[in-house]
Amino acid sequence: MSTPFRTPSGGRIDRATTVEFTFEGQTLTGHPGDTLASALLANGRHQVATSIKLGRPRGIAAAWAEDPGGLVQIEEPFPEPMLLASTVELSDGLVAHGLPGQGRLADVPDSARYDAVHHHVDVLVVGAGPAGLAAALTAARAGARVALVDEQSEAGGSLLSGTERLDDAPALQWVAAAVAELAASPEVLHLQRTTAFGSYDDGFVLALERRTDHLGAAAPKHVSRQRVWRIRARAIVVATGAHERPVVFADNDRPGIMLAGAARTFLHRYGVLPGRDAVVFTTNDSAYDAALDLHRAGVQVQAVVDARPEGSPRRREDCELAGIRVLSGAVVTGTQGVERVTHALVAPFADGEVGASTAIGCDLLLVSGGWNPAVHLYSQARGRLRYDDALGAFVPGEDLDGLSVTGSAAGVLDLPGCLADGQRRARAALTALAIPPAGEDRLPAAPEPAVPAAPLVLWRVPDTSGADGSTSFVDLQRDATVADIARAVGAGLRSIEHVKRYTTIGTAHDQGKTSGVLTSGITAELLGIPVQDTGTTTFRPPYTPVAFAALAGRDRGRLFDPERVTALHEWHVAAGAVFEDVGQWKRPRHYPQPGEDMAAAVLRECAAARTGVGILDGSTLGKIDVQGADAAVLLDRLYTNLMSSLKVGSVRYGVMCGVDGMVIDDGTVLRLAEDRFLVLTTTGGAAKVLDWMEEWVQTEWPDLRVHCTSVTEQWVTFPVVGPRSRDVIGAVFPDVDVTNEAFPFMTWRDTTLDGVPVRLARISFSGELAYEVYVNPWYAIAVWQRLLEAGRPYGITPYGTETMHVLRAEKGYPIIGQDTDGTVSPHDLGMAWAVSKKKPDFVGKRSFARVENQNPLRKQLVGLLPVDRETVLPEGSQIVEFLADGQLPPPPVPMLGHVTSSYRSAELARPFALALVRGGRERIGETVHVPLNGTLVPVEVTGSVLVDPEGARRDG
Amino acid sequence: MQLIACPWCGPREEVEFSYGGQAHVPYPDSPAELSDEEWAHYVFFRDNTKGRFAERWNHNAGCRRWFNAIRDTTTYRFESVYRLDDPKPVTP
C-alpha cells in the first residue's frame, strides 16, 4: 500500500516495519514512530473531523498537543474519546475515527491498570529539549538527585523537528549522548512520554507517564498503562518550550492550513510532506526555515507571504537562492477550498490596510504569527506574566521561589541561547540548594545564530471577505471567531476572563493553547488598550487532558475506600447475610431464609428477639479506653450526665453534646476501675468521639492526667437479646451468676471461657433482657458458635442491623445522625433525665439555657402511628397539619417536621415511625398528615416509646 | 499540595492535617456567668482575618497532635508553627 506523501528517507520512524491501522473505516499503513496524524498525512489525509457547531471540515493543524483540529475517537485497542491525532502514537491494529468535538465514553470496563508513584528530588527538569537537557546535565553532573520528564516519545524537543548541528554533528547525536550520560547517573530519573500537567505548592508537580499506550494491543497486561508521578522537588526548572501561534484571517480553518513549525516537524521527524504546493504566511523569521526545508524536500513553495513591510532581508536572500518567491508587506486575507484549502488569497498590507487580493493555488498553507512560551507550569505556581513587546508574547515576569523557567519557555528562541540558559538556571537552582556545581560541565558548541529581523505582532488580518469576522476562527475547537469576540466586547465585557466565558474560547480540549493569547490580543485591539492590560486568562492544571482512570489509579473498586469487616464476616457470608455499609464497615442487615424478603426476615428476627432469643454481631460499636487519674473528670466534662459517681462494675448511658448544646453522640460507659472507663460509641461516631476527646484534652485541659485509646478492634461484641438470653448466657458461662440479683441491669462482669477472658455486660438496646458478650476477636467465632449451640433449644436467631433498628425504635432509642441532625438537644429527644443538674459545667450546658433552646415549639422526638395501620412512611417524609376548618393551609404549606425512622413492627402488628415534630410532645394524641404519592396519610402522634413503656422486660 | 511543618513530625503533606479554626479562643472560665450574647460569641463568632491569622491545626493522619500556626490567609503560607504551650508569636 502506498503512502504517497512519505519522503524517501529520513525521519525518526522505523521504515523497515509497517503497521496497519483503520481510520474512518479505511485501512491505511504507517510505521512505528508515527503518530496517527503523521500517518494520516503520509496517506494524504488532512481532514480528520467536522467542527462542533458549524460542521466545517477540520484537519491536522499542529504536530502536538496544541493542535486545535485533529480530534479523534479511538475504538481499538480500547475505546477512548477526545484524543488528538497528533499525540496518539501509531500502533498496529489501531482503529480511530474523527470527532466533531464530542466523544463517547467506553461502554465496557477499562481492564487496564493505572498506578501512582511518589518521587522526591533536588531538581526536577520539565522538558528534554536543548534547554532542559542542558539543565538536567548540569544538575546531574553536580551529583544532585534529578528527575527529567518530557512528554514526547523521545528526548530532543525542538531538535527533533529540525536540522540543527551541535559540536559539528547532527544535534540528535548530542541528544543521544546526553541521554546516555543521564542514564549512567545513578541519581537521575529520566522519563519520556511523561507530561508534567500540574505544578502546585512547595515544589509539588504531578506528571502523567503513558507507559504502554504506544504499544497498542501488544501492551503487556501486567504493566500499568499510565502512571501518575507525584514529584516533590526542592527546585523546578521549567523547560517546556513554546507553542507557535497562528494569525487569524477569514476561512483560516480549512484542512491543509497548519502551523509552519508543525510542517517542519512532520517533515523531519516523521518523513512526511504535508502537501505538494505550499504558501507560507508569516510575521517572523522562523517560518522561513519551514519554507526552505519543504522546498529542499521537493514541495513547491508558491510564495512566502511576509506581513512585515521589509520582510526579512537575510531570509529573502536565502529564498531567492532557492527560487522561492517572497511577498513582503503582504498578508493572507482568506482561503478557498471545499474539504481542503485550494487557494490562499494574498493581498498587499501596509499600515493596517489591506489591498486587493490575488488567489495563489496551494494545497498547504503554513502560518506563523510568532511563538508563545509554554508558561503553564509557571503560571499554575502563581507566577506573574509580563507582556514582551518585542516577542509579542507573554513571558515569565518574576523569579519564583524554587521554580525557574528556561529556554523558549522563557522567551529565548535561539539554540545556543537555550543551551546556555538551561545551564545557567540549573546552576542557580543548585546554588540555592547549596549543591556545588561540577568542575566539568561543558556545553556543546553551537553555531552562532544570525540575528533575526524583528517580528511583527499581528493577531488578525482585517476581514475583507464580507463575513465580518464570522469565518475568522480564533478557537477552532469551539468554532469561536473574531465576530464572537467583537460581540463580547460590544456587550460590555472588558475582563479577558469574561470574554473567555462569553465566547467559550479556550474552554475546549486544548484549553486555548493556540487561541488564548490571540484572544487577549484581539480583545485589546477591539478595546483600544495595550495587550498587557488585557493579560491572559488563568492557567489551571491539567496542562493536557488526563483520564480520570489515571487519577483514580488503584483507588477504585474495592480499593477505593477501606472495607472493614468483623471477625465473624465469613460466618455471616456463609449464613446468607445481606450486608449494608455502615461507615466503612460491612454489617449484616438481615439473614433471609429461603423465600424471605427483607420485610419477612426482619419480622421473624424481631419476633425471635422479643419472644425467645436473638443474637447480633455488634463488634463495630466504637470502643474507647479512657485511663488515668483524671479519667472521671474528663468524662464528667464531656458527657451531659455524671460519670464520676458511676461505681466500678456498673454501666451508665450517656449523651455527648457540642458546645452549642446539640447531641453529637450517645452510648454507654463501663467503669472498669477507679481510673479506667470503657466508653462505647455509635459505630459511625467512634473516630469522631475519640477526636473530640483528644481535642479537649490537648487544647483545653492539658493538665488532666488521662489517655484515650481506640480499642474498637480489640473486642468483638455480641448482644444476646430476649427473654431466653439468661438461659443461653448461663449455659455458656457457668461460672457467672446470671440472676438479676447477682448481675443486675447496667452492670458488667468479667469471666473466662476455657481460659479466655470474656466480659459480659447487662446492656440493652432493645428493651429486652440482654447480655453483651465481649471477647478478643481471635476467639470470636468459637464464642459465637458456643452461644448459638447453647441457644439452639430456644431457637436462637441471628439478626442484623435492620432488626436492631426496629427493636430500638420500638423503644424510642434514637440513632444519633438518623433521628438527629445536629440541631437536636437532649431535651428535644426527651432525655432531660440524662442531663445533670448537679454538675456546675460540662460541654454544652450553657447553651441549654439560651432562649431559643427553651422554646416549647422546638422540634421534639415523638412516635407516629399511621391510622390505616398499613402505610410504612418513607423516612424523610414531611409532616403537615390541617387548619381548624379541616383544610390544608395555602401553599407554601408549613412543615411541622419530618419522619426520621420508619419500620414495620412485629410486636405492634403495624407500621410505626419516629419523627421530629414542632412542639411534638404537646401534640401527643393529635392527628397530623404526611403527604405521600399525592395523598395525605393521617398519622397519630404518640410518645416515642411504643413497646414496653414501663420497662418491665429488661430484667426478663 | 502544601507542606505543613508539624512541630512534632516535621514537614508533611497537607492532606495529613485538619483545620481547627481560630487559635487562642479559650473555653470561658465561668460559662454560667456569661450573657447569651457573650456565650454566643464564644460558640459561634470567629475572626475572619485577611492576612496573618493564628490558627489551630491537627496532624490527625500523623501524630494526632494539635498545634498552632500563623498562616497568611491571602497566600496560604505558613509563617510559623508552635506548640500549644508556646505563647503566640509576636508578628510584625
Short mmCIF file of N, CA, C and O in Angstrom, two decimals, chain A residues 643-681:
data_model
loop_
_atom_site.label_atom_id
_atom_site.label_comp_id
_atom_site.label_asym_id
_atom_site.label_seq_id
_atom_site.Cartn_x
_atom_site.Cartn_y
_atom_site.Cartn_z
N MET A 643 -20.63 11.01 85.36
CA MET A 643 -19.97 9.71 85.20
C MET A 643 -19.08 9.39 86.39
O MET A 643 -18.78 8.22 86.66
N SER A 644 -18.65 10.42 87.13
CA SER A 644 -17.71 10.16 88.24
C SER A 644 -18.37 9.38 89.37
O SER A 644 -17.69 8.73 90.15
N SER A 645 -19.72 9.45 89.44
CA SER A 645 -20.39 8.73 90.51
C SER A 645 -20.65 7.27 90.15
O SER A 645 -21.16 6.51 90.97
N LEU A 646 -20.31 6.91 88.90
CA LEU A 646 -20.53 5.53 88.46
C LEU A 646 -19.62 4.59 89.25
O LEU A 646 -18.44 4.88 89.46
N LYS A 647 -20.19 3.47 89.72
CA LYS A 647 -19.40 2.53 90.52
C LYS A 647 -18.66 1.58 89.61
O LYS A 647 -19.13 1.23 88.53
N VAL A 648 -17.49 1.14 90.05
CA VAL A 648 -16.75 0.12 89.33
C VAL A 648 -17.65 -1.10 89.22
O VAL A 648 -18.25 -1.53 90.22
N GLY A 649 -17.76 -1.63 88.00
CA GLY A 649 -18.65 -2.77 87.79
C GLY A 649 -19.98 -2.37 87.22
O GLY A 649 -20.79 -3.23 86.86
N SER A 650 -20.22 -1.07 87.13
CA SER A 650 -21.51 -0.61 86.62
C SER A 650 -21.37 0.07 85.26
O SER A 650 -20.26 0.38 84.80
N VAL A 651 -22.52 0.30 84.66
CA VAL A 651 -22.61 0.85 83.31
C VAL A 651 -23.59 2.02 83.37
O VAL A 651 -24.58 1.96 84.10
N ARG A 652 -23.32 3.07 82.61
CA ARG A 652 -24.27 4.18 82.55
C ARG A 652 -24.40 4.67 81.11
O ARG A 652 -23.42 4.72 80.38
N TYR A 653 -25.64 5.00 80.75
CA TYR A 653 -25.87 5.59 79.43
C TYR A 653 -25.52 7.07 79.50
O TYR A 653 -25.77 7.73 80.52
N GLY A 654 -24.92 7.59 78.45
CA GLY A 654 -24.56 9.00 78.45
C GLY A 654 -24.79 9.64 77.10
O GLY A 654 -24.81 8.96 76.06
N VAL A 655 -24.97 10.96 77.16
CA VAL A 655 -25.16 11.75 75.94
C VAL A 655 -24.04 12.79 75.88
O VAL A 655 -23.67 13.38 76.90
N MET A 656 -23.52 13.00 74.68
CA MET A 656 -22.42 13.95 74.47
C MET A 656 -22.94 15.06 73.56
O MET A 656 -23.59 14.79 72.56
N CYS A 657 -22.66 16.30 73.95
CA CYS A 657 -23.11 17.43 73.14
C CYS A 657 -21.92 18.28 72.70
O CYS A 657 -20.86 18.27 73.32
N GLY A 658 -22.13 19.04 71.64
CA GLY A 658 -21.16 20.07 71.26
C GLY A 658 -21.34 21.28 72.16
O GLY A 658 -22.25 21.34 72.98
N VAL A 659 -20.47 22.29 72.00
CA VAL A 659 -20.61 23.49 72.83
C VAL A 659 -21.94 24.19 72.55
O VAL A 659 -22.43 24.95 73.38
N ASP A 660 -22.53 23.92 71.40
CA ASP A 660 -23.82 24.52 71.07
C ASP A 660 -24.98 23.78 71.73
O ASP A 660 -26.14 24.13 71.54
N GLY A 661 -24.68 22.73 72.50
CA GLY A 661 -25.73 22.03 73.22
C GLY A 661 -26.46 20.99 72.40
O GLY A 661 -27.45 20.43 72.85
N MET A 662 -26.00 20.73 71.18
CA MET A 662 -26.67 19.75 70.33
C MET A 662 -25.98 18.39 70.45
O MET A 662 -24.75 18.31 70.56
N VAL A 663 -26.77 17.33 70.39
CA VAL A 663 -26.24 15.99 70.62
C VAL A 663 -25.29 15.60 69.49
O VAL A 663 -25.62 15.76 68.31
N ILE A 664 -24.10 15.12 69.86
CA ILE A 664 -23.18 14.63 68.82
C ILE A 664 -22.98 13.12 68.91
O ILE A 664 -22.60 12.49 67.92
N ASP A 665 -23.20 12.52 70.06
CA ASP A 665 -23.10 11.06 70.13
C ASP A 665 -23.74 10.60 71.43
O ASP A 665 -23.97 11.40 72.35
N ASP A 666 -24.05 9.33 71.48
CA ASP A 666 -24.52 8.75 72.74
C ASP A 666 -23.95 7.35 72.85
O ASP A 666 -23.36 6.83 71.91
N GLY A 667 -24.10 6.76 74.03
CA GLY A 667 -23.58 5.42 74.22
C GLY A 667 -23.49 5.11 75.70
O GLY A 667 -23.89 5.93 76.54
N THR A 668 -22.97 3.93 75.99
CA THR A 668 -22.85 3.55 77.40
C THR A 668 -21.39 3.60 77.82
O THR A 668 -20.48 3.55 76.99
N VAL A 669 -21.19 3.74 79.11
CA VAL A 669 -19.85 3.84 79.69
C VAL A 669 -19.73 2.78 80.78
O VAL A 669 -20.59 2.69 81.66
N LEU A 670 -18.69 1.97 80.70
CA LEU A 670 -18.43 0.96 81.72
C LEU A 670 -17.30 1.47 82.60
O LEU A 670 -16.25 1.89 82.10
N ARG A 671 -17.49 1.46 83.91
CA ARG A 671 -16.36 1.82 84.77
C ARG A 671 -15.61 0.55 85.10
O ARG A 671 -16.10 -0.34 85.78
N LEU A 672 -14.37 0.47 84.62
CA LEU A 672 -13.56 -0.73 84.79
C LEU A 672 -12.76 -0.66 86.08
O LEU A 672 -12.45 -1.69 86.67
N ALA A 673 -12.39 0.55 86.48
CA ALA A 673 -11.60 0.76 87.69
C ALA A 673 -11.79 2.22 88.08
O ALA A 673 -12.40 2.98 87.33
N GLU A 674 -11.26 2.59 89.22
CA GLU A 674 -11.40 3.98 89.64
C GLU A 674 -10.86 4.93 88.57
O GLU A 674 -11.41 5.99 88.34
N ASP A 675 -9.78 4.49 87.92
CA ASP A 675 -9.13 5.37 86.95
C ASP A 675 -9.25 4.85 85.52
O ASP A 675 -8.43 5.15 84.67
N ARG A 676 -10.31 4.04 85.27
CA ARG A 676 -10.39 3.47 83.92
C ARG A 676 -11.84 3.24 83.50
O ARG A 676 -12.60 2.63 84.25
N PHE A 677 -12.17 3.72 82.32
CA PHE A 677 -13.52 3.56 81.77
C PHE A 677 -13.42 2.96 80.37
O PHE A 677 -12.46 3.22 79.64
N LEU A 678 -14.45 2.22 80.00
CA LEU A 678 -14.60 1.81 78.61
C LEU A 678 -15.80 2.57 78.06
O LEU A 678 -16.93 2.38 78.52
N VAL A 679 -15.53 3.46 77.10
CA VAL A 679 -16.57 4.30 76.53
C VAL A 679 -17.05 3.66 75.23
O VAL A 679 -16.24 3.38 74.34
N LEU A 680 -18.33 3.39 75.14
CA LEU A 680 -18.88 2.81 73.92
C LEU A 680 -19.56 3.91 73.12
O LEU A 680 -20.31 4.72 73.68
N THR A 681 -19.26 3.96 71.83
CA THR A 681 -19.84 4.99 70.96
C THR A 681 -20.65 4.31 69.88
O THR A 681 -20.60 3.08 69.73
#
